[in-house]
Amino acid sequence: MTKPKPRNPSSPQHEPDNFQGPLAIISDIHGNVDALAVVLEDIAANRCRAMVCLGDIIGYGPEPGACVNLVREYASAVVIGNHEAMFLEILKAGPRAREKTNAMWKALALAREELTKSDRAWIRKLPLTAIARETTFVHGSLHLPHEFDYIFNEQSAKMNFAVQETPFSFHGHTHVPVVWEEKGKEVTGYTPEEAPIQLDPAFRYAICVGSVGQPRDEDPRASYALFEPETRRLAIRRLKYNIPRAMDRFRERGLGGFHLERLAEGQ
Ligand code: ZN
């Protein structure tokens, strides 16, 4: 895998004047290393200046350790997702947490086996939000980010915009790519095309980048965003990856059921 040469997005002084590579924004990897590897290749091919991760690196999927390693290596900024927050709760609960047997808990128990002391310390320090280049990053919504609200309609998008201090924000959590556009008091959402789109400087935006490892918009391909803050060009990238291989990894780790089956359907 070619390294995408990430740079710290909050340190523009490290970029040459003519550098115009996009920011790559990924979210909701959920332990799916096959999908993540394909996304990282695409980020490298697009000569991105940096990669930002919006959380939920772990949970549901079979490779939490490998995914945390790759994100720690390649991302310049990372915010915490609800699955990382649940993971920290499980660590705190200790042996009492062993009583639960549902699929979500099983995947987090796997993370507890795989993640090193250094990974755990890293997760504990992840912020709820990050800001760079007039852009805010959050897992769920800027409205009470620690409660991991979902932006799923005009009303919830408005609650996000009410506290958004930058022209652009990016989020994940719903696993469905959507561009929310605020024109005055009106907020509308639309599904972005795969061809790059130009955001309007007169409006503000809250963009869901979709999910790398558990897409839920009836398109099973991995999803992430490329964004150039200077030109306001946005592209939602959709990438095929080896889904049967990913499903085998779930089975090998004893993670069956809904979160395995939905990979093939993307819902
Ligand atoms: Zn998620």
Coordinates of C-alpha atoms and ligand atoms in Angstrom, one line a residue:
M1 CA 0.0 0.0 0.0
T2 CA 1.3 3.4 -0.9
K3 CA 1.3 5.9 2.0
P4 CA -1.0 8.9 1.2
K5 CA 1.6 11.2 2.7
P6 CA -0.9 12.8 5.2
R7 CA -0.1 16.2 6.6
N8 CA -1.6 18.0 9.6
P9 CA -4.6 19.9 8.2
S10 CA -4.2 22.5 11.0
S11 CA -0.6 23.3 9.8
P12 CA -1.0 25.0 6.4
Q13 CA 2.5 26.4 6.7
H14 CA 3.8 22.9 5.9
E15 CA 2.2 23.0 2.4
P16 CA 3.8 24.7 -0.6
D17 CA 1.8 27.6 -2.0
N18 CA 0.8 25.7 -5.1
F19 CA -0.3 22.5 -3.2
Q20 CA -4.0 21.8 -4.1
G21 CA -4.6 18.2 -3.0
P22 CA -7.9 17.4 -1.4
L23 CA -8.6 16.5 2.2
A24 CA -9.8 12.9 2.5
I25 CA -12.6 12.4 5.1
I26 CA -13.4 8.8 6.2
S27 CA -15.9 7.5 8.8
D28 CA -17.5 4.3 10.2
I29 CA -14.9 1.8 9.2
H30 CA -16.3 -0.7 11.8
G31 CA -13.4 -3.2 11.7
N32 CA -13.7 -3.8 8.0
V33 CA -10.1 -3.9 6.9
D34 CA -10.8 -5.0 3.3
A35 CA -12.9 -1.9 2.7
L36 CA -10.4 0.4 4.5
A37 CA -7.4 -0.9 2.5
V38 CA -9.2 0.0 -0.8
V39 CA -10.1 3.4 0.5
L40 CA -6.5 4.1 1.6
E41 CA -5.3 3.1 -1.9
D42 CA -7.8 5.6 -3.5
I43 CA -6.7 8.3 -1.1
A44 CA -3.1 7.8 -2.1
A45 CA -4.0 7.8 -5.8
N46 CA -5.8 11.1 -5.3
R47 CA -2.7 12.7 -3.8
C48 CA -4.5 13.9 -0.7
R49 CA -2.9 16.5 1.5
A50 CA -4.3 14.8 4.7
M51 CA -6.8 12.3 5.9
V52 CA -9.4 13.0 8.7
C53 CA -11.3 10.1 10.4
L54 CA -14.7 10.8 11.9
G55 CA -14.8 7.8 14.3
D56 CA -16.4 4.3 14.6
I57 CA -13.1 2.7 13.6
I58 CA -14.2 -0.4 15.6
G59 CA -17.5 -2.2 16.4
Y60 CA -19.5 -4.7 14.4
G61 CA -16.5 -5.9 12.3
P62 CA -13.8 -8.5 12.7
E63 CA -10.5 -6.5 12.4
P64 CA -10.6 -3.7 15.1
G65 CA -6.8 -3.9 15.8
A66 CA -5.7 -3.7 12.1
C67 CA -8.1 -0.8 11.4
V68 CA -7.0 1.2 14.5
N69 CA -3.4 0.7 13.4
L70 CA -4.0 2.0 9.9
V71 CA -6.0 5.0 11.1
R72 CA -3.3 5.8 13.6
E73 CA -0.7 5.6 10.9
Y74 CA -2.5 7.6 8.2
A75 CA -4.9 10.1 9.8
S76 CA -3.9 13.6 10.7
A77 CA -7.0 14.2 12.8
V78 CA -9.5 11.8 14.4
V79 CA -12.7 12.4 16.4
I80 CA -14.3 9.8 18.6
G81 CA -17.3 7.8 17.5
N82 CA -20.0 6.2 19.7
H83 CA -18.4 2.7 19.3
E84 CA -15.1 4.0 20.7
A85 CA -17.1 5.6 23.5
M86 CA -18.9 2.3 24.2
F87 CA -15.5 0.5 24.1
L88 CA -14.3 2.9 26.8
E89 CA -17.4 2.1 28.9
I90 CA -16.8 -1.7 28.5
L91 CA -13.2 -1.2 29.7
K92 CA -14.4 0.7 32.7
A93 CA -17.1 -1.9 33.5
G94 CA -14.4 -4.7 33.6
P95 CA -15.7 -8.2 34.3
R96 CA -19.3 -7.1 34.7
A97 CA -19.4 -6.3 31.0
R98 CA -18.8 -10.0 30.2
E99 CA -22.5 -10.9 30.9
K100 CA -23.8 -9.3 27.6
T101 CA -23.7 -11.5 24.5
N102 CA -25.2 -9.4 21.7
A103 CA -23.4 -8.9 18.4
M104 CA -22.4 -5.3 19.1
W105 CA -20.9 -6.3 22.4
K106 CA -19.1 -9.3 20.9
A107 CA -17.3 -7.0 18.4
L108 CA -16.2 -4.6 21.1
A109 CA -15.0 -7.6 23.2
L110 CA -12.9 -8.5 20.3
A111 CA -11.5 -5.0 20.3
R112 CA -10.7 -5.4 24.0
E113 CA -8.6 -8.4 23.1
E114 CA -6.8 -6.8 20.2
L115 CA -6.2 -3.2 21.1
T116 CA -2.9 -2.5 22.8
K117 CA -2.4 -0.3 25.9
S118 CA -1.2 2.4 23.5
D119 CA -4.3 2.1 21.3
R120 CA -6.5 2.4 24.4
A121 CA -4.7 5.5 25.6
W122 CA -5.0 7.0 22.1
I123 CA -8.8 6.4 22.0
R124 CA -9.2 8.0 25.5
K125 CA -7.6 11.2 24.1
L126 CA -9.8 11.4 21.0
P127 CA -11.7 14.7 20.9
L128 CA -15.5 15.0 20.1
T129 CA -14.9 17.6 17.4
A130 CA -12.0 19.1 15.4
I131 CA -11.7 22.3 13.3
A132 CA -9.3 22.9 10.5
R133 CA -9.5 25.2 7.4
E134 CA -13.1 26.6 8.1
T135 CA -14.3 23.0 8.4
T136 CA -15.6 21.2 11.5
F137 CA -15.4 17.5 12.0
V138 CA -17.7 15.4 14.3
H139 CA -19.0 11.8 14.4
G140 CA -22.8 12.4 14.8
S141 CA -23.9 16.0 15.0
L142 CA -22.5 19.3 16.4
H143 CA -25.7 19.5 18.4
L144 CA -24.5 17.8 21.7
P145 CA -21.7 15.9 20.1
H146 CA -21.2 13.7 23.2
E147 CA -24.7 12.3 22.8
F148 CA -24.0 11.2 19.2
D149 CA -27.3 12.5 17.8
Y150 CA -28.1 11.6 14.2
I151 CA -28.6 14.1 11.4
F152 CA -31.4 12.4 9.5
N153 CA -33.8 15.1 8.5
E154 CA -34.2 18.9 8.1
Q155 CA -34.9 19.4 11.7
S156 CA -31.8 17.6 13.0
A157 CA -29.7 19.3 10.3
K158 CA -31.0 22.7 11.6
M159 CA -30.0 21.8 15.1
N160 CA -26.5 21.0 13.8
F161 CA -26.3 24.3 11.8
A162 CA -27.4 26.3 14.9
V163 CA -24.1 25.5 16.6
Q164 CA -21.9 25.1 13.5
E165 CA -19.3 28.0 13.5
T166 CA -17.7 27.2 10.2
P167 CA -19.0 27.3 6.6
F168 CA -18.5 23.5 6.3
S169 CA -18.9 20.5 8.6
F170 CA -18.4 16.8 8.0
H171 CA -20.0 13.9 9.9
G172 CA -20.7 10.2 9.7
H173 CA -22.8 8.0 12.0
T174 CA -25.9 7.5 9.8
H175 CA -23.7 5.6 7.2
V176 CA -25.7 7.4 4.4
P177 CA -24.0 10.0 2.3
V178 CA -26.0 13.3 2.3
V179 CA -25.2 16.9 1.5
W180 CA -27.2 19.2 3.8
E181 CA -27.3 22.8 2.5
E182 CA -28.4 25.8 4.5
K183 CA -29.7 28.8 2.5
G184 CA -30.8 31.5 4.9
K185 CA -33.3 29.8 7.2
E186 CA -34.0 27.0 4.8
V187 CA -32.2 23.6 5.0
T188 CA -32.4 20.9 2.4
G189 CA -30.6 17.6 2.0
Y190 CA -29.7 15.7 -1.2
T191 CA -27.9 12.5 -2.1
P192 CA -24.6 13.5 -3.8
E193 CA -23.7 12.2 -7.3
E194 CA -20.4 10.5 -7.7
A195 CA -19.1 13.2 -10.0
P196 CA -17.5 16.1 -8.0
I197 CA -19.8 18.9 -7.0
Q198 CA -19.2 22.6 -6.4
L199 CA -20.4 23.9 -3.1
D200 CA -21.9 27.5 -3.2
P201 CA -19.9 30.1 -1.2
A202 CA -23.2 31.8 -0.3
F203 CA -24.5 28.8 1.7
R204 CA -23.3 26.6 4.6
Y205 CA -22.9 22.8 4.4
A206 CA -23.1 19.8 6.7
I207 CA -21.9 16.7 4.8
C208 CA -22.3 13.1 5.7
V209 CA -19.4 11.1 4.1
G210 CA -21.1 7.7 4.3
S211 CA -19.4 4.6 5.7
V212 CA -16.2 2.9 4.7
G213 CA -17.1 -0.5 6.3
Q214 CA -20.9 -0.7 6.8
P215 CA -22.7 1.3 4.1
R216 CA -26.5 1.6 4.6
D217 CA -27.8 3.4 1.5
E218 CA -28.4 0.3 -0.5
D219 CA -25.0 0.6 -2.2
P220 CA -22.6 -1.9 -0.7
R221 CA -19.5 0.0 -2.0
A222 CA -17.2 1.7 0.5
S223 CA -17.9 5.5 0.8
Y224 CA -15.7 8.5 1.8
A225 CA -15.3 12.1 0.8
L226 CA -12.7 14.2 -0.9
F227 CA -12.9 18.0 -0.3
E228 CA -10.9 21.0 -1.3
P229 CA -11.6 23.8 1.1
E230 CA -10.1 26.5 -1.3
T231 CA -12.1 25.6 -4.3
R232 CA -15.1 24.1 -2.3
R233 CA -15.0 21.0 -4.6
L234 CA -16.6 17.9 -3.0
A235 CA -16.6 14.4 -4.3
I236 CA -18.2 11.4 -2.6
R237 CA -16.1 8.4 -3.7
R238 CA -17.7 4.9 -3.9
L239 CA -15.3 2.0 -4.2
K240 CA -15.8 -1.7 -4.8
Y241 CA -13.9 -4.0 -2.4
N242 CA -13.8 -7.8 -1.8
I243 CA -17.0 -8.2 0.1
P244 CA -17.0 -12.1 0.2
R245 CA -13.5 -11.9 1.8
A246 CA -14.7 -9.4 4.4
M247 CA -17.7 -11.7 5.1
D248 CA -15.4 -14.6 5.6
R249 CA -13.4 -12.6 8.1
F250 CA -16.6 -12.0 10.1
R251 CA -17.3 -15.8 10.1
E252 CA -13.7 -16.6 11.1
R253 CA -14.1 -14.4 14.2
G254 CA -17.5 -15.8 15.1
L255 CA -19.3 -12.5 14.2
G256 CA -22.4 -13.7 12.2
G257 CA -25.8 -12.2 11.9
F258 CA -27.2 -8.9 10.7
H259 CA -24.0 -6.9 10.5
L260 CA -22.4 -9.7 8.4
E261 CA -25.4 -10.1 6.0
R262 CA -26.0 -6.4 5.4
L263 CA -22.4 -6.0 3.9
A264 CA -23.6 -7.6 0.7
E265 CA -26.7 -5.4 0.5
G266 CA -25.3 -2.1 1.8
Q267 CA -28.3 -1.6 4.1
Ligands
ZN1 ZN -21.2 3.8 12.8

